[in-house]
PDB file of C-alpha atoms in Angstrom:
ATOM      1  CA  UNK A   1       4.571   5.732  23.394  1.00 56.00           C
ATOM      2  CA  UNK A   2       1.600   5.624  21.294  1.00 62.00           C
ATOM      3  CA  UNK A   3       1.493   3.530  18.169  1.00 62.00           C
ATOM      4  CA  UNK A   4       0.530   6.553  16.107  1.00 56.00           C
ATOM      5  CA  UNK A   5       3.387   8.521  17.418  1.00 53.00           C
ATOM      6  CA  UNK A   6       5.711   5.552  16.534  1.00 56.00           C
ATOM      7  CA  UNK A   7       4.284   5.321  13.101  1.00 54.00           C
ATOM      8  CA  UNK A   8       4.769   9.153  12.512  1.00 50.00           C
ATOM      9  CA  UNK A   9       8.305   9.030  13.540  1.00 54.00           C
ATOM     10  CA  UNK A  10       8.974   5.946  11.365  1.00 56.00           C
ATOM     11  CA  UNK A  11       7.571   7.485   8.303  1.00 53.00           C
ATOM     12  CA  UNK A  12       9.304  10.643   8.980  1.00 51.00           C
ATOM     13  CA  UNK A  13      12.764   9.093   9.375  1.00 48.00           C
ATOM     14  CA  UNK A  14      12.294   6.876   6.362  1.00 54.00           C
ATOM     15  CA  UNK A  15      11.456   9.620   4.040  1.00 56.00           C
ATOM     16  CA  UNK A  16      14.347  11.858   5.382  1.00 51.00           C
ATOM     17  CA  UNK A  17      16.878   9.131   5.657  1.00 53.00           C
ATOM     18  CA  UNK A  18      16.103   7.791   2.094  1.00 52.00           C
ATOM     19  CA  UNK A  19      15.988  11.155   0.488  1.00 52.00           C
ATOM     20  CA  UNK A  20      19.697  11.006   0.416  1.00 50.00           C
ATOM     21  CA  UNK A  21      19.923   7.456  -1.028  1.00 52.00           C
ATOM     22  CA  UNK A  22      19.526   8.491  -4.775  1.00 52.00           C
ATOM     23  CA  UNK A  23      22.429   8.145  -7.217  1.00 55.00           C
ATOM     24  CA  UNK A  24      21.939  11.475  -8.872  1.00 55.00           C
ATOM     25  CA  UNK A  25      21.376  14.884  -7.431  1.00 60.00           C
ATOM     26  CA  UNK A  26      17.784  15.535  -6.634  1.00 64.00           C
ATOM     27  CA  UNK A  27      15.867  18.461  -8.047  1.00 70.00           C
ATOM     28  CA  UNK A  28      15.201  21.362  -5.732  1.00 66.00           C
ATOM     29  CA  UNK A  29      12.596  23.906  -5.445  1.00 65.00           C
ATOM     30  CA  UNK A  30      12.778  27.701  -5.634  1.00 68.00           C
ATOM     31  CA  UNK A  31      13.694  27.621  -1.870  1.00 74.00           C
ATOM     32  CA  UNK A  32      16.457  25.152  -2.493  1.00 77.00           C
ATOM     33  CA  UNK A  33      14.488  22.196  -0.846  1.00 88.00           C
ATOM     34  CA  UNK A  34      14.896  18.704  -2.291  1.00 93.00           C
ATOM     35  CA  UNK A  35      11.811  17.697  -4.201  1.00 94.00           C
ATOM     36  CA  UNK A  36      10.347  14.398  -3.320  1.00 94.00           C
ATOM     37  CA  UNK A  37       7.292  12.773  -4.877  1.00 95.00           C
ATOM     38  CA  UNK A  38       5.622  10.470  -2.415  1.00 95.00           C
ATOM     39  CA  UNK A  39       2.815   8.460  -4.022  1.00 96.00           C
ATOM     40  CA  UNK A  40      -0.065   7.043  -1.924  1.00 95.00           C
ATOM     41  CA  UNK A  41      -1.595   3.439  -2.306  1.00 91.00           C
ATOM     42  CA  UNK A  42      -5.154   4.712  -2.263  1.00 86.00           C
ATOM     43  CA  UNK A  43      -7.221   7.752  -1.308  1.00 89.00           C
ATOM     44  CA  UNK A  44      -5.788   9.426   1.708  1.00 93.00           C
ATOM     45  CA  UNK A  45      -6.951   7.517   4.921  1.00 91.00           C
ATOM     46  CA  UNK A  46      -5.657   6.801   8.465  1.00 90.00           C
ATOM     47  CA  UNK A  47      -2.753   4.568   7.240  1.00 90.00           C
ATOM     48  CA  UNK A  48      -1.246   7.924   5.785  1.00 93.00           C
ATOM     49  CA  UNK A  49      -1.586   9.855   9.011  1.00 93.00           C
ATOM     50  CA  UNK A  50       2.042  10.100   9.757  1.00 92.00           C
ATOM     51  CA  UNK A  51       2.894  11.656   6.320  1.00 94.00           C
ATOM     52  CA  UNK A  52       0.255  14.339   6.571  1.00 96.00           C
ATOM     53  CA  UNK A  53       1.154  15.155   9.984  1.00 96.00           C
ATOM     54  CA  UNK A  54       4.853  15.497   8.997  1.00 96.00           C
ATOM     55  CA  UNK A  55       3.759  17.753   6.021  1.00 96.00           C
ATOM     56  CA  UNK A  56       1.305  19.930   8.169  1.00 96.00           C
ATOM     57  CA  UNK A  57       3.895  20.474  11.059  1.00 97.00           C
ATOM     58  CA  UNK A  58       6.697  21.309   8.703  1.00 96.00           C
ATOM     59  CA  UNK A  59       8.855  18.442   9.599  1.00 97.00           C
ATOM     60  CA  UNK A  60       9.749  17.818   5.820  1.00 96.00           C
ATOM     61  CA  UNK A  61      10.558  21.484   5.316  1.00 94.00           C
ATOM     62  CA  UNK A  62      12.880  21.580   8.341  1.00 95.00           C
ATOM     63  CA  UNK A  63      14.887  18.903   6.823  1.00 94.00           C
ATOM     64  CA  UNK A  64      15.108  20.555   3.316  1.00 95.00           C
ATOM     65  CA  UNK A  65      12.472  18.466   1.676  1.00 95.00           C
ATOM     66  CA  UNK A  66       9.531  19.659  -0.482  1.00 95.00           C
ATOM     67  CA  UNK A  67       7.320  16.652  -0.367  1.00 96.00           C
ATOM     68  CA  UNK A  68       4.567  16.385  -2.911  1.00 96.00           C
ATOM     69  CA  UNK A  69       1.859  13.779  -1.869  1.00 96.00           C
ATOM     70  CA  UNK A  70       0.448  12.264  -5.026  1.00 94.00           C
ATOM     71  CA  UNK A  71      -2.624  10.200  -5.665  1.00 93.00           C
ATOM     72  CA  UNK A  72      -2.009   7.063  -7.329  1.00 90.00           C
ATOM     73  CA  UNK A  73      -3.119   6.181 -10.874  1.00 88.00           C
ATOM     74  CA  UNK A  74      -5.266   3.239 -11.492  1.00 82.00           C
ATOM     75  CA  UNK A  75      -2.256   1.045 -12.238  1.00 79.00           C
ATOM     76  CA  UNK A  76      -0.847   1.683  -8.757  1.00 84.00           C
ATOM     77  CA  UNK A  77       2.103   3.449  -7.393  1.00 92.00           C
ATOM     78  CA  UNK A  78       4.852   0.852  -7.613  1.00 92.00           C
ATOM     79  CA  UNK A  79       5.280   1.335 -11.390  1.00 92.00           C
ATOM     80  CA  UNK A  80       5.703   4.990 -10.945  1.00 93.00           C
ATOM     81  CA  UNK A  81       8.770   4.422  -8.607  1.00 95.00           C
ATOM     82  CA  UNK A  82      10.091   1.723 -10.891  1.00 94.00           C
ATOM     83  CA  UNK A  83      10.008   4.090 -13.790  1.00 94.00           C
ATOM     84  CA  UNK A  84      11.740   6.914 -11.854  1.00 94.00           C
ATOM     85  CA  UNK A  85       8.685   9.164 -11.791  1.00 94.00           C
ATOM     86  CA  UNK A  86       8.443   9.269  -8.064  1.00 95.00           C
ATOM     87  CA  UNK A  87      10.949   8.565  -5.348  1.00 95.00           C
ATOM     88  CA  UNK A  88       8.729   6.816  -2.887  1.00 95.00           C
ATOM     89  CA  UNK A  89       5.179   5.315  -2.685  1.00 95.00           C
ATOM     90  CA  UNK A  90       3.095   3.388  -0.299  1.00 93.00           C
ATOM     91  CA  UNK A  91       1.870   0.021  -1.442  1.00 91.00           C
ATOM     92  CA  UNK A  92      -0.118  -2.889  -0.466  1.00 85.00           C
ATOM     93  CA  UNK A  93       2.050  -5.808   1.202  1.00 82.00           C
ATOM     94  CA  UNK A  94       0.620  -8.205  -1.389  1.00 80.00           C
ATOM     95  CA  UNK A  95       1.462  -5.850  -4.248  1.00 84.00           C
ATOM     96  CA  UNK A  96       5.114  -5.492  -2.989  1.00 87.00           C
ATOM     97  CA  UNK A  97       5.543  -9.215  -2.814  1.00 84.00           C
ATOM     98  CA  UNK A  98       4.340  -9.698  -6.245  1.00 82.00           C
ATOM     99  CA  UNK A  99       6.461  -6.865  -7.645  1.00 87.00           C
ATOM    100  CA  UNK A 100       9.608  -8.268  -6.019  1.00 88.00           C
ATOM    101  CA  UNK A 101       9.118 -11.893  -6.977  1.00 87.00           C
ATOM    102  CA  UNK A 102       7.486 -12.069 -10.283  1.00 85.00           C
ATOM    103  CA  UNK A 103       9.074 -13.243 -13.552  1.00 90.00           C
ATOM    104  CA  UNK A 104       9.787  -9.656 -14.364  1.00 91.00           C
ATOM    105  CA  UNK A 105      10.434  -8.061 -11.013  1.00 91.00           C
ATOM    106  CA  UNK A 106      10.203  -4.386 -10.711  1.00 93.00           C
ATOM    107  CA  UNK A 107      13.539  -2.560  -9.849  1.00 93.00           C
ATOM    108  CA  UNK A 108      12.192  -1.316  -6.414  1.00 94.00           C
ATOM    109  CA  UNK A 109      13.305  -2.124  -2.835  1.00 91.00           C
ATOM    110  CA  UNK A 110      10.898  -2.382   0.068  1.00 89.00           C
ATOM    111  CA  UNK A 111      12.360  -0.091   2.667  1.00 88.00           C
ATOM    112  CA  UNK A 112       9.896   0.048   5.748  1.00 87.00           C
ATOM    113  CA  UNK A 113       6.464  -0.151   6.833  1.00 87.00           C
ATOM    114  CA  UNK A 114       4.070   2.452   7.918  1.00 87.00           C
ATOM    115  CA  UNK A 115       1.536  -0.076   9.879  1.00 86.00           C
ATOM    116  CA  UNK A 116       2.566  -2.563  12.494  1.00 84.00           C
ATOM    117  CA  UNK A 117       0.178  -5.125  10.872  1.00 83.00           C
ATOM    118  CA  UNK A 118      -1.475  -5.838   7.517  1.00 78.00           C
ATOM    119  CA  UNK A 119      -4.926  -4.168   7.325  1.00 78.00           C
ATOM    120  CA  UNK A 120      -6.329  -6.439   4.679  1.00 79.00           C
ATOM    121  CA  UNK A 121      -9.296  -8.476   5.693  1.00 84.00           C
ATOM    122  CA  UNK A 122     -12.535 -10.076   4.399  1.00 89.00           C
ATOM    123  CA  UNK A 123     -15.731  -8.532   4.997  1.00 90.00           C
ATOM    124  CA  UNK A 124     -19.369  -9.793   4.359  1.00 93.00           C
ATOM    125  CA  UNK A 125     -22.736  -8.698   5.256  1.00 93.00           C
ATOM    126  CA  UNK A 126     -23.933 -10.151   8.571  1.00 94.00           C
ATOM    127  CA  UNK A 127     -27.064 -11.649   7.058  1.00 95.00           C
ATOM    128  CA  UNK A 128     -24.779 -13.857   5.015  1.00 93.00           C
ATOM    129  CA  UNK A 129     -23.846 -15.787   8.193  1.00 94.00           C
ATOM    130  CA  UNK A 130     -20.167 -16.144   6.946  1.00 96.00           C
ATOM    131  CA  UNK A 131     -18.523 -16.790  10.373  1.00 96.00           C
ATOM    132  CA  UNK A 132     -15.287 -18.383   9.230  1.00 96.00           C
ATOM    133  CA  UNK A 133     -13.296 -18.889   5.888  1.00 97.00           C
ATOM    134  CA  UNK A 134     -14.900 -22.312   5.159  1.00 97.00           C
ATOM    135  CA  UNK A 135     -18.415 -20.579   5.102  1.00 98.00           C
ATOM    136  CA  UNK A 136     -17.381 -18.686   2.001  1.00 97.00           C
ATOM    137  CA  UNK A 137     -18.107 -21.913  -0.168  1.00 97.00           C
ATOM    138  CA  UNK A 138     -20.802 -21.329  -2.620  1.00 96.00           C
ATOM    139  CA  UNK A 139     -20.447 -17.549  -2.227  1.00 95.00           C
ATOM    140  CA  UNK A 140     -19.363 -14.741  -4.556  1.00 94.00           C
ATOM    141  CA  UNK A 141     -16.017 -13.163  -3.638  1.00 94.00           C
ATOM    142  CA  UNK A 142     -14.955  -9.933  -5.295  1.00 90.00           C
ATOM    143  CA  UNK A 143     -11.266 -10.147  -5.824  1.00 88.00           C
ATOM    144  CA  UNK A 144      -8.355  -7.926  -6.901  1.00 82.00           C
ATOM    145  CA  UNK A 145      -7.483 -11.073  -9.027  1.00 84.00           C
ATOM    146  CA  UNK A 146      -3.879 -10.937  -7.905  1.00 82.00           C
ATOM    147  CA  UNK A 147      -1.888 -14.402  -7.662  1.00 83.00           C
ATOM    148  CA  UNK A 148      -0.830 -13.725  -4.135  1.00 82.00           C
ATOM    149  CA  UNK A 149      -4.384 -12.852  -3.032  1.00 86.00           C
ATOM    150  CA  UNK A 150      -5.847 -15.910  -4.471  1.00 91.00           C
ATOM    151  CA  UNK A 151      -3.132 -18.095  -2.875  1.00 90.00           C
ATOM    152  CA  UNK A 152      -3.753 -16.491   0.588  1.00 90.00           C
ATOM    153  CA  UNK A 153      -7.376 -16.908   0.245  1.00 94.00           C
ATOM    154  CA  UNK A 154      -7.035 -20.602  -0.916  1.00 96.00           C
ATOM    155  CA  UNK A 155      -4.864 -21.354   2.028  1.00 96.00           C
ATOM    156  CA  UNK A 156      -7.075 -19.782   4.570  1.00 96.00           C
ATOM    157  CA  UNK A 157     -10.236 -21.525   3.298  1.00 97.00           C
ATOM    158  CA  UNK A 158      -8.562 -24.829   3.031  1.00 98.00           C
ATOM    159  CA  UNK A 159      -6.935 -24.733   6.451  1.00 98.00           C
ATOM    160  CA  UNK A 160     -10.413 -24.000   7.895  1.00 98.00           C
ATOM    161  CA  UNK A 161     -11.831 -27.220   6.164  1.00 98.00           C
ATOM    162  CA  UNK A 162     -13.468 -25.495   3.206  1.00 98.00           C
ATOM    163  CA  UNK A 163     -13.168 -26.056  -0.587  1.00 98.00           C
ATOM    164  CA  UNK A 164     -11.552 -23.197  -2.303  1.00 98.00           C
ATOM    165  CA  UNK A 165     -13.084 -24.350  -5.743  1.00 98.00           C
ATOM    166  CA  UNK A 166     -16.508 -23.685  -4.576  1.00 98.00           C
ATOM    167  CA  UNK A 167     -15.849 -20.024  -4.086  1.00 97.00           C
ATOM    168  CA  UNK A 168     -17.026 -17.933  -7.002  1.00 96.00           C
ATOM    169  CA  UNK A 169     -14.221 -15.349  -7.636  1.00 94.00           C
ATOM    170  CA  UNK A 170     -15.334 -12.270  -9.426  1.00 92.00           C
ATOM    171  CA  UNK A 171     -12.619  -9.827 -10.411  1.00 89.00           C
ATOM    172  CA  UNK A 172     -13.245  -6.315  -9.069  1.00 80.00           C
ATOM    173  CA  UNK A 173     -13.242  -3.801 -11.838  1.00 67.00           C
ATOM    174  CA  UNK A 174     -14.510  -0.911  -9.872  1.00 59.00           C
ATOM    175  CA  UNK A 175     -12.015   2.032  -9.418  1.00 58.00           C
ATOM    176  CA  UNK A 176     -13.758   3.707  -6.639  1.00 53.00           C
ATOM    177  CA  UNK A 177     -15.148   0.876  -4.437  1.00 54.00           C
ATOM    178  CA  UNK A 178     -16.508   3.041  -1.749  1.00 53.00           C
ATOM    179  CA  UNK A 179     -18.897   4.837  -3.994  1.00 49.00           C
ATOM    180  CA  UNK A 180     -20.010   1.710  -5.707  1.00 49.00           C
TER     181      UNK A 180
END
């Protein structure tokens, strides 16, 4: 079975299965379908294929669900779920870990994954000749400035024999990274 098919089935089953886990009765639309708000983690992309296929093929509707796919606000999707403004969201693994382990953890539960592996990575222009993490010394790194990202980066650079203190960390403040 193709990985994309497995991902689609997993997302579909998670949403359907979890739709019944709320403590109060869910609102319904004019057709009597249960309204579900599903907030993405970023602009629609291939990570969300399963959700869009299920919507397009009517799988949610067949199960009595009126799923509204929502673009995330700048502050991310997790706070919307924690505040009860949405039932489900997609979030980055690093963000989920921080939300669950901070001094003031969000009242959310990680229920499943939509990807087999984390898609985060470090990218550089070829001309910068960064071939391994230690080569990031004396370079500028645009960071989301989260504690877990910095801890992972420090570990990777140090394990490769580099000095993390020599990497200039510049917090990313661009909302739309792709157009920048």
